[in-house]
XYZ file of C-alpha atoms in Angstrom:
727
model
C 41.387 -120.699 192.153
C 39.916 -117.217 191.565
C 42.980 -115.465 192.991
C 45.291 -117.556 190.828
C 43.267 -116.881 187.719
C 43.056 -113.156 188.402
C 46.817 -113.074 188.934
C 47.206 -114.795 185.598
C 45.043 -112.153 183.939
C 47.198 -109.478 185.538
C 50.218 -110.958 183.799
C 48.728 -111.399 180.344
C 49.261 -114.371 178.040
C 50.545 -114.777 174.521
C 49.302 -117.493 172.172
C 49.934 -118.501 168.569
C 47.470 -117.107 166.042
C 47.429 -120.305 164.007
C 46.589 -122.413 167.044
C 43.516 -120.305 167.826
C 42.216 -119.162 164.463
C 39.759 -122.054 164.365
C 38.434 -121.060 167.782
C 37.812 -117.533 166.534
C 35.688 -118.875 163.679
C 33.613 -120.844 166.153
C 33.127 -117.707 168.244
C 31.922 -115.750 165.254
C 29.388 -118.463 164.446
C 28.267 -119.560 167.891
C 29.039 -116.630 170.192
C 30.871 -117.726 173.335
C 30.811 -121.513 173.804
C 30.009 -122.633 177.345
C 31.632 -125.692 178.873
C 28.989 -128.312 179.762
C 28.028 -128.098 183.416
C 29.094 -124.450 183.755
C 26.332 -121.984 184.610
C 26.496 -118.702 182.682
C 26.303 -115.465 184.665
C 23.104 -113.438 184.271
C 22.964 -110.422 181.999
C 23.360 -107.043 183.729
C 20.050 -105.381 184.542
C 20.923 -102.707 181.949
C 22.719 -103.931 178.815
C 24.844 -102.227 176.172
C 21.938 -102.512 173.731
C 19.751 -100.612 176.195
C 22.286 -97.768 176.215
C 22.458 -97.674 172.419
C 18.687 -97.182 172.408
C 18.685 -94.734 175.342
C 22.066 -93.031 176.078
C 20.639 -91.639 179.325
C 20.975 -95.136 180.824
C 24.792 -95.174 180.466
C 25.368 -94.651 184.191
C 22.958 -97.477 185.076
C 24.823 -99.780 182.668
C 28.218 -98.915 184.200
C 26.986 -99.568 187.743
C 25.304 -102.832 186.719
C 28.543 -104.112 185.159
C 30.499 -102.976 188.208
C 28.154 -105.008 190.398
C 28.858 -108.110 188.303
C 32.619 -107.527 188.471
C 32.431 -107.240 192.250
C 30.290 -110.380 192.433
C 32.848 -112.365 190.418
C 35.533 -111.136 192.782
C 33.806 -112.485 195.903
C 32.287 -115.722 194.650
C 34.142 -118.895 193.757
C 34.728 -118.583 190.022
C 36.172 -121.435 187.988
C 38.592 -120.979 185.108
C 35.831 -122.052 182.712
C 33.434 -119.431 184.103
C 36.100 -116.735 183.868
C 36.889 -117.740 180.285
C 33.226 -117.467 179.368
C 32.904 -114.098 181.132
C 35.954 -112.722 179.327
C 34.638 -113.886 175.972
C 31.185 -112.416 176.614
C 32.748 -109.095 177.620
C 34.333 -108.796 174.162
C 31.492 -110.203 172.081
C 30.022 -107.547 169.763
C 26.242 -107.623 169.956
C 26.342 -109.238 173.394
C 24.922 -107.731 176.574
C 28.232 -106.013 177.457
C 29.276 -104.600 174.080
C 27.224 -102.946 171.369
C 28.467 -100.288 168.955
C 30.213 -97.509 170.871
C 29.051 -98.845 174.237
C 31.638 -101.127 175.787
C 33.807 -101.511 178.880
C 37.341 -100.253 179.548
C 39.066 -100.814 182.889
C 42.046 -98.881 184.251
C 44.569 -99.540 186.995
C 45.159 -96.717 189.523
C 48.197 -95.476 187.578
C 45.999 -94.715 184.558
C 47.046 -97.731 182.501
C 44.478 -99.569 180.367
C 43.999 -103.019 181.879
C 41.170 -104.224 179.652
C 39.743 -102.738 176.457
C 36.826 -104.867 175.342
C 36.659 -103.302 171.861
C 40.370 -103.248 170.963
C 42.708 -105.259 173.177
C 45.721 -103.971 171.244
C 45.308 -100.766 173.282
C 45.569 -102.584 176.602
C 48.731 -102.067 178.699
C 49.091 -98.486 177.406
C 48.576 -95.378 179.557
C 46.029 -92.602 179.170
C 47.328 -89.122 178.530
C 47.730 -87.349 181.895
C 45.227 -84.610 180.993
C 42.545 -87.200 180.210
C 43.173 -89.371 183.260
C 43.370 -86.311 185.493
C 40.033 -85.096 184.140
C 38.379 -88.453 184.882
C 39.800 -88.526 188.420
C 38.644 -84.958 188.982
C 35.111 -85.968 187.978
C 35.297 -88.702 190.642
C 36.102 -86.115 193.297
C 39.872 -86.570 193.569
C 41.225 -83.248 194.960
C 43.407 -81.068 192.754
C 46.146 -81.219 195.398
C 46.327 -84.991 194.949
C 46.395 -84.684 191.148
C 49.240 -82.168 191.389
C 51.116 -84.475 193.769
C 50.930 -87.364 191.275
C 52.849 -85.223 188.765
C 55.464 -84.024 191.272
C 59.162 -84.760 190.635
C 59.543 -85.484 194.372
C 59.099 -89.257 195.038
C 57.909 -88.610 198.594
C 55.132 -86.296 197.390
C 54.155 -88.793 194.689
C 53.947 -91.594 197.267
C 51.637 -89.566 199.524
C 49.469 -88.586 196.552
C 49.179 -92.226 195.445
C 48.060 -93.260 198.929
C 45.440 -90.504 198.955
C 44.256 -91.574 195.487
C 43.846 -95.204 196.560
C 41.879 -94.127 199.610
C 39.548 -92.010 197.482
C 39.023 -94.724 194.851
C 38.558 -97.307 197.605
C 35.301 -95.554 198.487
C 34.082 -96.598 195.023
C 32.942 -93.210 193.684
C 31.141 -93.020 190.354
C 30.264 -90.083 188.119
C 29.746 -88.886 184.582
C 32.738 -87.190 182.921
C 32.830 -84.887 179.903
C 36.166 -83.413 178.846
C 34.914 -82.217 175.475
C 34.022 -78.871 177.064
C 37.024 -76.568 177.646
C 37.909 -75.308 181.116
C 39.037 -71.665 180.779
C 42.581 -71.180 181.979
C 43.038 -74.913 182.647
C 42.719 -76.960 179.453
C 41.045 -76.960 176.049
C 38.245 -79.328 175.195
C 39.341 -82.870 174.290
C 37.233 -84.334 171.454
C 35.489 -87.631 172.169
C 36.408 -87.870 175.857
C 33.093 -88.376 177.622
C 31.434 -91.273 179.407
C 30.778 -92.709 182.845
C 33.410 -93.788 185.401
C 32.970 -96.057 188.413
C 35.675 -97.217 190.814
C 35.442 -100.651 192.400
C 37.373 -102.968 194.687
C 37.277 -106.765 194.890
C 39.143 -109.262 197.009
C 41.265 -110.263 194.013
C 42.305 -106.857 192.691
C 44.226 -105.696 195.815
C 43.928 -102.135 194.541
C 40.905 -100.249 193.200
C 40.105 -100.337 189.495
C 38.276 -97.828 187.330
C 35.516 -99.013 185.037
C 34.761 -96.734 182.079
C 31.680 -97.038 179.890
C 30.605 -95.012 176.869
C 34.135 -93.641 176.268
C 35.219 -94.620 172.730
C 38.895 -94.799 173.702
C 41.367 -94.990 170.803
C 45.108 -94.597 170.259
C 44.884 -90.787 170.156
C 43.948 -90.823 173.856
C 47.101 -92.706 174.881
C 50.414 -91.142 175.752
C 53.666 -91.977 174.011
C 55.911 -94.114 176.172
C 59.602 -94.882 176.065
C 59.666 -98.642 175.595
C 62.400 -100.712 177.200
C 63.061 -103.670 174.901
C 65.951 -105.025 176.893
C 69.003 -105.916 174.847
C 68.330 -109.293 173.203
C 71.292 -111.058 171.653
C 68.962 -112.347 168.944
C 65.781 -110.765 167.596
C 62.691 -112.008 165.780
C 64.255 -110.928 162.488
C 67.160 -113.339 163.118
C 65.011 -116.452 163.657
C 65.555 -118.857 160.748
C 66.161 -122.330 162.239
C 66.094 -124.448 165.417
C 69.133 -122.872 167.042
C 68.017 -119.273 166.514
C 64.410 -120.065 167.500
C 65.453 -121.624 170.817
C 67.842 -118.778 171.565
C 65.115 -116.233 170.766
C 62.664 -117.809 173.235
C 65.407 -118.078 175.868
C 66.220 -114.383 175.416
C 62.530 -113.508 175.810
C 62.284 -115.488 179.049
C 65.351 -113.658 180.341
C 63.791 -110.320 179.347
C 60.582 -111.132 181.226
C 62.581 -112.183 184.264
C 64.464 -108.892 184.294
C 61.259 -106.905 183.735
C 59.533 -108.602 186.686
C 62.555 -108.661 188.992
C 61.709 -106.875 192.218
C 57.947 -107.097 191.606
C 56.726 -109.204 194.532
C 53.040 -108.331 194.784
C 50.449 -108.863 192.081
C 50.020 -105.089 191.771
C 53.746 -104.599 191.167
C 53.838 -107.520 188.746
C 50.861 -106.103 186.863
C 52.579 -102.748 186.331
C 55.916 -104.286 185.323
C 54.363 -106.802 182.980
C 52.201 -104.171 181.280
C 55.381 -102.399 180.175
C 56.904 -105.686 179.035
C 53.773 -106.416 176.978
C 54.235 -103.148 175.096
C 57.780 -104.191 174.209
C 56.786 -107.698 173.117
C 53.917 -106.395 170.967
C 55.667 -103.505 169.237
C 55.987 -104.354 165.510
C 58.988 -102.018 165.298
C 60.770 -103.626 168.236
C 63.091 -106.648 168.398
C 60.439 -109.131 169.587
C 58.226 -109.114 166.469
C 59.014 -109.572 162.802
C 56.589 -110.896 160.226
C 55.041 -114.134 161.480
C 57.650 -114.540 164.244
C 56.454 -113.379 167.654
C 56.178 -114.640 171.226
C 53.364 -116.140 173.225
C 52.694 -116.987 176.857
C 50.111 -119.624 177.657
C 48.560 -120.622 180.978
C 48.420 -124.385 181.481
C 45.469 -124.215 183.894
C 42.847 -121.931 182.374
C 43.706 -121.975 178.645
C 42.576 -118.342 178.449
C 44.057 -116.159 175.723
C 44.590 -112.899 177.554
C 47.286 -111.275 175.385
C 48.411 -112.011 171.844
C 51.692 -110.613 170.547
C 50.703 -110.170 166.901
C 46.891 -109.924 166.813
C 45.743 -108.936 170.313
C 42.352 -107.657 169.246
C 41.510 -110.839 167.350
C 42.500 -113.326 170.018
C 42.776 -111.805 173.488
C 40.229 -112.963 176.068
C 39.218 -115.798 173.773
C 38.996 -119.330 175.187
C 41.658 -121.651 173.829
C 40.631 -125.138 172.794
C 42.331 -127.966 170.861
C 40.322 -127.551 167.662
C 42.983 -126.819 165.037
C 44.653 -129.862 163.495
C 47.880 -130.472 161.619
C 46.749 -130.579 157.978
C 49.090 -133.511 157.284
C 48.907 -135.713 160.410
C 45.470 -134.662 161.680
C 46.794 -134.227 165.243
C 45.752 -131.294 167.422
C 48.382 -128.552 167.167
C 47.793 -127.254 170.705
C 48.420 -130.677 172.253
C 51.678 -130.981 170.307
C 52.834 -127.575 171.570
C 52.013 -128.390 175.204
C 53.701 -131.787 174.954
C 56.859 -130.191 173.552
C 56.882 -127.570 176.328
C 56.816 -130.232 179.053
C 59.163 -132.688 177.327
C 62.223 -131.440 179.259
C 63.227 -128.637 181.648
C 64.432 -126.675 178.625
C 61.274 -127.357 176.640
C 61.231 -128.816 173.168
C 60.552 -128.374 169.476
C 57.442 -129.231 167.533
C 56.956 -129.224 163.774
C 53.530 -129.172 162.210
C 51.784 -128.138 159.028
C 49.433 -125.195 159.110
C 48.707 -122.298 156.784
C 50.286 -118.996 157.854
C 47.302 -116.671 158.559
C 49.542 -113.624 158.076
C 50.617 -114.636 154.547
C 48.001 -114.987 151.820
C 50.610 -116.252 149.345
C 51.829 -119.333 151.219
C 50.325 -122.813 151.327
C 49.458 -125.168 154.159
C 52.103 -127.690 153.069
C 54.901 -125.417 154.325
C 55.961 -126.643 157.799
C 56.080 -124.458 160.865
C 58.755 -125.028 163.480
C 57.736 -124.228 167.046
C 59.643 -124.134 170.316
C 58.002 -123.934 173.745
C 59.045 -124.335 177.370
C 57.306 -124.225 180.741
C 58.116 -121.994 183.666
C 56.489 -121.043 186.965
C 55.848 -117.487 188.132
C 55.176 -116.918 191.845
C 53.567 -113.755 193.232
C 52.236 -112.716 196.628
C 48.566 -111.822 197.039
C 47.345 -109.025 199.281
C 46.773 -111.454 202.165
C 50.354 -112.749 201.913
C 49.429 -115.964 200.089
C 51.938 -117.198 197.511
C 50.342 -117.836 194.128
C 52.167 -119.976 191.567
C 51.110 -119.871 187.928
C 52.289 -122.447 185.382
C 53.027 -120.736 182.086
C 54.342 -121.757 178.693
C 56.468 -119.390 176.623
C 57.225 -120.078 173.012
C 57.480 -118.899 169.448
C 57.554 -120.307 165.956
C 58.839 -119.692 162.465
C 57.465 -120.830 159.135
C 60.122 -122.839 157.373
C 60.326 -121.693 153.802
C 60.364 -124.315 151.087
C 63.718 -124.307 149.227
C 62.003 -123.595 145.928
C 60.177 -120.621 147.494
C 63.419 -119.206 148.875
C 65.140 -119.638 145.517
C 62.263 -117.971 143.662
C 62.325 -114.985 146.022
C 66.100 -114.549 145.752
C 65.978 -114.735 141.964
C 63.201 -112.137 141.956
C 65.458 -109.854 144.024
C 68.285 -110.199 141.486
C 65.953 -109.581 138.539
C 64.522 -106.432 140.157
C 67.632 -104.782 141.641
C 70.617 -105.855 139.520
C 69.448 -103.947 136.382
C 69.349 -100.757 138.465
C 72.899 -101.400 139.647
C 73.983 -102.099 136.065
C 72.600 -98.736 134.926
C 74.324 -96.924 137.795
C 77.672 -98.625 137.107
C 77.451 -97.934 133.380
C 76.468 -94.301 134.024
C 79.552 -93.926 136.205
C 81.821 -95.249 133.443
C 80.087 -93.156 130.763
C 80.377 -89.949 132.806
C 84.054 -90.611 133.532
C 84.957 -91.343 129.896
C 82.868 -88.565 128.321
C 84.187 -85.975 130.795
C 87.759 -87.053 130.085
C 87.256 -86.811 126.299
C 85.595 -83.407 126.606
C 88.503 -81.979 128.586
C 91.218 -83.619 126.508
C 89.814 -82.296 123.223
C 89.179 -78.787 124.551
C 91.227 -75.873 123.270
C 93.347 -75.745 126.452
C 93.427 -79.235 127.979
C 94.886 -79.207 131.512
C 98.260 -80.878 131.924
C 97.584 -81.456 135.605
C 94.511 -81.367 137.804
C 93.727 -82.743 141.241
C 90.553 -82.761 143.312
C 89.592 -84.511 146.548
C 85.820 -84.056 146.842
C 86.190 -80.500 145.565
C 89.346 -79.746 147.604
C 92.819 -79.323 146.139
C 94.506 -81.671 148.612
C 93.664 -84.663 150.759
C 94.253 -82.763 154.054
C 91.834 -80.055 152.883
C 89.243 -82.718 152.005
C 89.577 -84.364 155.411
C 89.313 -80.971 157.109
C 86.101 -80.251 155.192
C 84.718 -83.564 156.466
C 85.929 -83.035 160.040
C 82.454 -83.186 161.593
C 81.658 -86.438 159.780
C 84.969 -87.936 160.917
C 84.373 -86.922 164.528
C 80.774 -88.151 164.477
C 81.628 -91.508 162.913
C 79.498 -90.847 159.803
C 82.381 -90.301 157.378
C 81.711 -92.025 154.058
C 84.788 -92.802 151.959
C 82.543 -93.405 148.962
C 81.235 -89.840 149.067
C 84.794 -88.507 149.301
C 85.655 -90.593 146.256
C 82.614 -89.249 144.379
C 84.070 -85.779 143.956
C 87.688 -86.819 143.459
C 89.660 -86.835 140.204
C 93.106 -86.205 138.775
C 94.791 -85.675 135.418
C 98.536 -85.982 134.795
C 100.164 -85.455 131.390
C 103.050 -87.922 131.365
C 104.967 -85.928 128.738
C 104.865 -82.708 130.778
C 108.212 -81.019 131.285
C 108.447 -81.767 135.013
C 107.680 -85.467 134.525
C 110.576 -86.079 132.180
C 108.222 -87.604 129.638
C 109.910 -89.015 126.558
C 109.837 -92.078 124.341
C 106.845 -94.283 125.148
C 105.457 -91.662 127.536
C 105.150 -88.978 124.887
C 101.558 -87.791 124.342
C 100.257 -90.057 127.128
C 97.982 -88.742 129.879
C 97.078 -90.623 133.040
C 93.736 -89.793 134.643
C 91.381 -91.078 137.291
C 88.002 -90.265 138.822
C 85.610 -91.531 141.467
C 81.844 -91.636 141.639
C 79.128 -92.360 144.195
C 75.422 -92.435 143.370
C 72.261 -93.614 145.105
C 69.252 -95.417 143.711
C 65.970 -96.727 145.092
C 62.725 -98.143 143.822
C 60.036 -100.765 144.118
C 57.047 -100.558 146.447
C 56.063 -101.759 149.909
C 53.407 -103.988 148.327
C 56.014 -105.968 146.374
C 59.765 -105.388 146.718
C 61.241 -102.117 147.998
C 64.961 -101.381 147.830
C 67.437 -98.609 148.555
C 71.078 -98.775 147.528
C 74.181 -97.075 146.193
C 77.065 -97.672 143.813
C 80.631 -96.523 144.453
C 83.124 -96.746 141.610
C 86.632 -95.715 140.588
C 88.077 -95.378 137.083
C 91.744 -95.209 136.116
C 92.640 -94.503 132.489
C 95.403 -93.610 130.085
C 95.024 -92.082 126.622
C 96.901 -90.383 123.823
C 96.232 -88.013 120.949
C 96.199 -89.764 117.561
C 95.952 -86.437 115.836
C 94.852 -82.911 116.493
C 91.220 -83.933 117.004
C 91.262 -87.648 117.870
C 91.804 -89.174 121.313
C 92.058 -92.904 122.072
C 92.533 -94.618 125.388
C 91.508 -97.310 127.804
C 90.235 -97.232 131.371
C 89.960 -99.829 134.107
C 86.938 -99.561 136.383
C 86.107 -101.076 139.747
C 82.525 -100.741 141.009
C 80.720 -102.007 144.085
C 76.972 -101.796 144.563
C 74.901 -102.620 147.655
C 71.146 -102.471 148.168
C 68.989 -103.209 151.205
C 65.583 -104.623 150.363
C 62.395 -105.955 151.935
C 59.471 -107.720 150.318
C 55.776 -108.019 151.091
C 56.405 -111.193 153.125
C 58.585 -109.244 155.602
C 61.725 -110.919 154.213
C 64.608 -108.472 154.126
C 68.192 -108.744 153.018
C 71.035 -107.226 151.047
C 72.185 -107.610 147.448
C 75.851 -106.871 146.721
C 77.643 -106.710 143.377
C 81.338 -106.229 142.583
C 82.496 -105.723 138.980
C 85.944 -105.037 137.515
C 85.912 -103.899 133.882
C 88.169 -102.713 131.076
C 86.809 -100.006 128.781
C 88.574 -98.843 125.565
C 87.282 -95.547 124.179
C 87.763 -93.083 121.333
C 86.770 -89.439 120.922
C 86.708 -87.039 117.967
C 86.364 -83.280 118.022
C 84.494 -82.291 114.876
C 84.798 -78.875 113.225
C 82.704 -76.398 115.166
C 83.622 -77.920 118.537
C 81.194 -80.858 118.592
C 82.585 -83.941 120.412
C 81.617 -87.458 119.383
C 82.746 -90.429 121.431
C 82.204 -94.158 121.872
C 83.280 -96.783 124.377
C 82.799 -100.487 124.969
C 83.483 -102.492 128.073
C 83.855 -105.988 129.388
C 83.811 -106.864 133.059
C 83.481 -109.734 135.483
C 82.580 -110.043 139.117
C 80.100 -111.526 141.540
C 76.557 -110.924 142.746
C 75.524 -111.998 146.255
C 72.119 -112.174 147.951
C 72.146 -112.319 151.753
C 68.883 -112.749 153.681
C 67.591 -114.577 156.752
C 67.726 -117.942 154.952
C 71.415 -117.663 154.125
C 73.718 -116.348 151.411
C 73.700 -117.210 147.714
C 76.318 -115.977 145.245
C 76.987 -116.287 141.538
C 79.752 -115.192 139.179
C 78.735 -112.767 136.472
C 80.127 -111.193 133.325
C 79.065 -107.813 132.035
C 79.322 -106.188 128.591
C 78.676 -102.540 127.820
C 78.532 -100.306 124.755
C 77.888 -96.564 124.796
C 78.170 -93.558 122.505
C 77.490 -89.879 122.832
C 77.755 -86.388 121.481
C 78.332 -83.036 123.166
C 79.108 -79.569 121.967
C 78.279 -75.877 122.041
C 74.986 -74.463 120.800
C 75.605 -70.813 121.599
C 78.204 -68.699 123.401
C 78.088 -64.984 124.217
C 80.104 -62.444 126.202
C 77.158 -60.057 126.371
C 74.462 -62.032 128.210
C 76.176 -61.720 131.622
C 78.940 -59.194 132.176
C 82.362 -60.364 133.267
C 82.609 -63.602 131.332
C 81.316 -65.921 128.649
C 77.904 -67.558 128.920
C 77.495 -70.810 126.996
C 74.779 -73.331 126.244
C 75.817 -76.873 125.354
C 73.944 -80.018 124.349
C 74.845 -83.471 125.623
C 73.359 -86.730 124.453
C 74.306 -90.320 125.173
C 73.012 -93.850 124.843
C 74.273 -96.924 126.688
C 73.460 -100.630 126.615
C 74.553 -103.129 129.277
C 74.153 -106.890 129.477
C 74.934 -109.076 132.492
C 75.097 -112.868 132.420
C 74.902 -114.831 135.684
C 76.434 -118.297 135.834
C 73.989 -119.389 138.530
C 74.510 -121.314 141.760
C 72.651 -123.698 144.049
C 69.647 -121.356 144.386
C 70.327 -118.548 141.912
C 69.387 -119.354 138.349
C 71.619 -118.663 135.375
C 70.081 -115.660 133.667
C 70.739 -112.804 131.280
C 69.675 -109.273 132.172
C 69.646 -106.227 129.905
C 69.562 -102.572 130.878
C 69.783 -99.465 128.732
C 69.745 -95.757 129.437
C 69.406 -92.774 127.091
C 69.917 -89.150 128.104
C 69.550 -85.778 126.387
C 70.769 -82.809 128.430
C 71.223 -79.053 128.071
C 74.083 -77.496 130.033
C 74.402 -73.799 130.767
C 77.633 -72.312 132.111
C 79.231 -68.952 132.748
C 83.027 -68.667 132.615
C 84.133 -65.759 134.808
C 87.702 -64.471 134.553
C 89.386 -63.885 137.905
C 92.015 -61.254 138.672
C 94.609 -64.016 139.146
C 94.135 -65.150 135.567
C 92.210 -68.253 136.595
C 88.567 -68.887 135.710
C 85.565 -69.853 137.836
C 82.707 -71.604 136.050
C 79.332 -72.350 137.660
C 77.165 -74.626 135.536
C 73.701 -76.142 135.558
C 72.158 -78.887 133.440
C 68.685 -80.264 132.902
C 67.304 -82.888 130.586
C 65.349 -86.074 130.114
C 66.350 -89.685 130.806
C 64.803 -92.921 129.602
C 65.557 -96.315 131.175
C 64.698 -99.505 129.311
C 65.303 -103.231 129.466
C 64.830 -105.292 132.637
C 63.961 -103.984 136.084
C 62.193 -100.674 136.573
C 61.907 -98.637 133.387
C 60.446 -95.309 132.361
C 61.181 -91.698 131.517
C 62.119 -89.006 134.025
C 63.604 -85.526 134.304
C 67.208 -85.216 135.441
C 68.913 -82.075 136.770
C 72.369 -81.270 138.046
C 74.878 -78.557 138.722
C 78.531 -77.968 139.406
C 81.411 -75.561 139.883
C 84.793 -75.611 138.106
C 87.996 -73.709 138.911
C 90.796 -73.675 136.330
C 94.221 -72.020 136.422
C 95.955 -72.243 133.041
C 99.242 -70.953 134.437
C 99.638 -73.853 136.849
C 97.573 -76.376 134.907
C 95.367 -76.898 137.986
C 91.660 -77.652 137.553
C 89.224 -78.404 140.394
C 85.608 -79.397 139.764
C 82.654 -80.619 141.808
C 79.257 -81.803 140.529
C 75.914 -82.995 141.895
C 72.964 -84.620 140.134
C 69.420 -85.660 141.041
């Protein structure tokens, strides 16, 4: 039994937080419960409290604990005794842990095997400088330490053998790396304590026991984590099929991680790396309240927990938590499901999600568990089989909760998209009116993202094309054209007289929210195609057709993430008037229709929408001078606009019918300098700055807006090229 249990501890176990949270409460109230008939081990002759009172006794404490560890490795120890010992080792205020005095054990490769203060640090490796300093204090020769870091596998193998021989003699010593070693290393803050090597019949290899070293994450080295390549991740788990596939993928990952590890020492090293992958909150095996667990059917010891290792590792597992609806023990239901068939089984129970303060206990949790057997070979050649259970679970969201969350996403993000789409239309129309009513309106202009031809634009984006990061939306953003249909080379006559065809593209980003509620990041890409005509010397009237698509990725405080997409096609009549003195006044209205779609882990919901818009603005010169900057005319213009947008959603199965309003008001100053070129063309750099106010639904407020651009115009050819950017 002791060898089997120690092998189990070498693997590490995962267990559900909700199954054990009741046990943790009992521990906090009663310490470590002892199974009736089981004799507790004696306290060490020097306790952690003794060291807190007299730090000089640290070495005595370390050696006393080492003696107990060695005793447990030679005597017959039951699973119940080992469970009690593991609990007592972690109990704050107990004889083995008090304040900054606690036990850490290391494997010979410098990996943390047990951290009695913070089990989330177990399975990680000490930084080489720290581990090397501890080994040096224990008398390991510098030649051996250098060999461990050699790139030559043969040298490393010899150094490892020499290290095991040295540690097998069970040296012990104080270490203090806070003092610098001239020419070797600087001092390392906080790295001091007492180290003692030990060997037992069950460990196969020596272990290092550290006491008095307050080891934290800063002492651990960064490791490249191998997550495998799961076909489905924790983020994808939403129902029975995905939950079962997720657990199956995890079992396959563990099998691949442990393949080739025959001895318990090899299994321990391989599984430690797998534990890092399964625990990592940024990896594929954890997302929100979905994570994996491994459970031993014999000892019921919680050795490793995927989501809350420090709260639950080395805690005894007992059937104390009940289904709040049926009253049955949750643990017994999980174990019964695991053994129900060779492929395991599902279990559904009601229990409050401890990771979500906003949910309620009447939301069901779906679990899936299955048994498997892991066989290893002990140092004496004995085969040891351990019965394990692997499983996971997902909280099923109530339909009304899902619907409420999706509607909240629409209410928060759609107004921002509406403002961006309206701003795109307003900029396109106002820019067209400003050019058309200028003293020398261009008869033809063409720009592809600032280039005069599509091949030139593609050449400018060559690196993005080759690297696979080319964004058609960004190419569209700087593209525009103007074509006077009554120009001489177009043969304009009759109905085409005085008509001008124009088009422009736009791409803009937006983001907002907060990590505590709903955070989002998105963009809107749009295209406008219009035609207009002069109704007189100073009046322009026309109509444009716009097509806009917006997408936004979002995540909320419950770790639910998804994407909101909107497509709108609109028609926008407009009119502009150039007043005496050069001031332009314009107005436009619009009507559009399209669809909004919310796609998250629970599925996709879509609704038709209609959108109405009205906007007006004014722009014109304030001052112009040829004397401020030599070689051209420097001008200062004012631009003001106001826009109101309303969207009405028809609603669907989950999305409510709703009306959203968004408005935006801007007042800008634009400075430009028109420089005459030798060719007769002009080059105009410009800069603008102003204030913007957003109102209505969604995020509102006032902010500063700035932008700039560059315009090239050749009156002889009628060619105008312009590029702009705005923050």
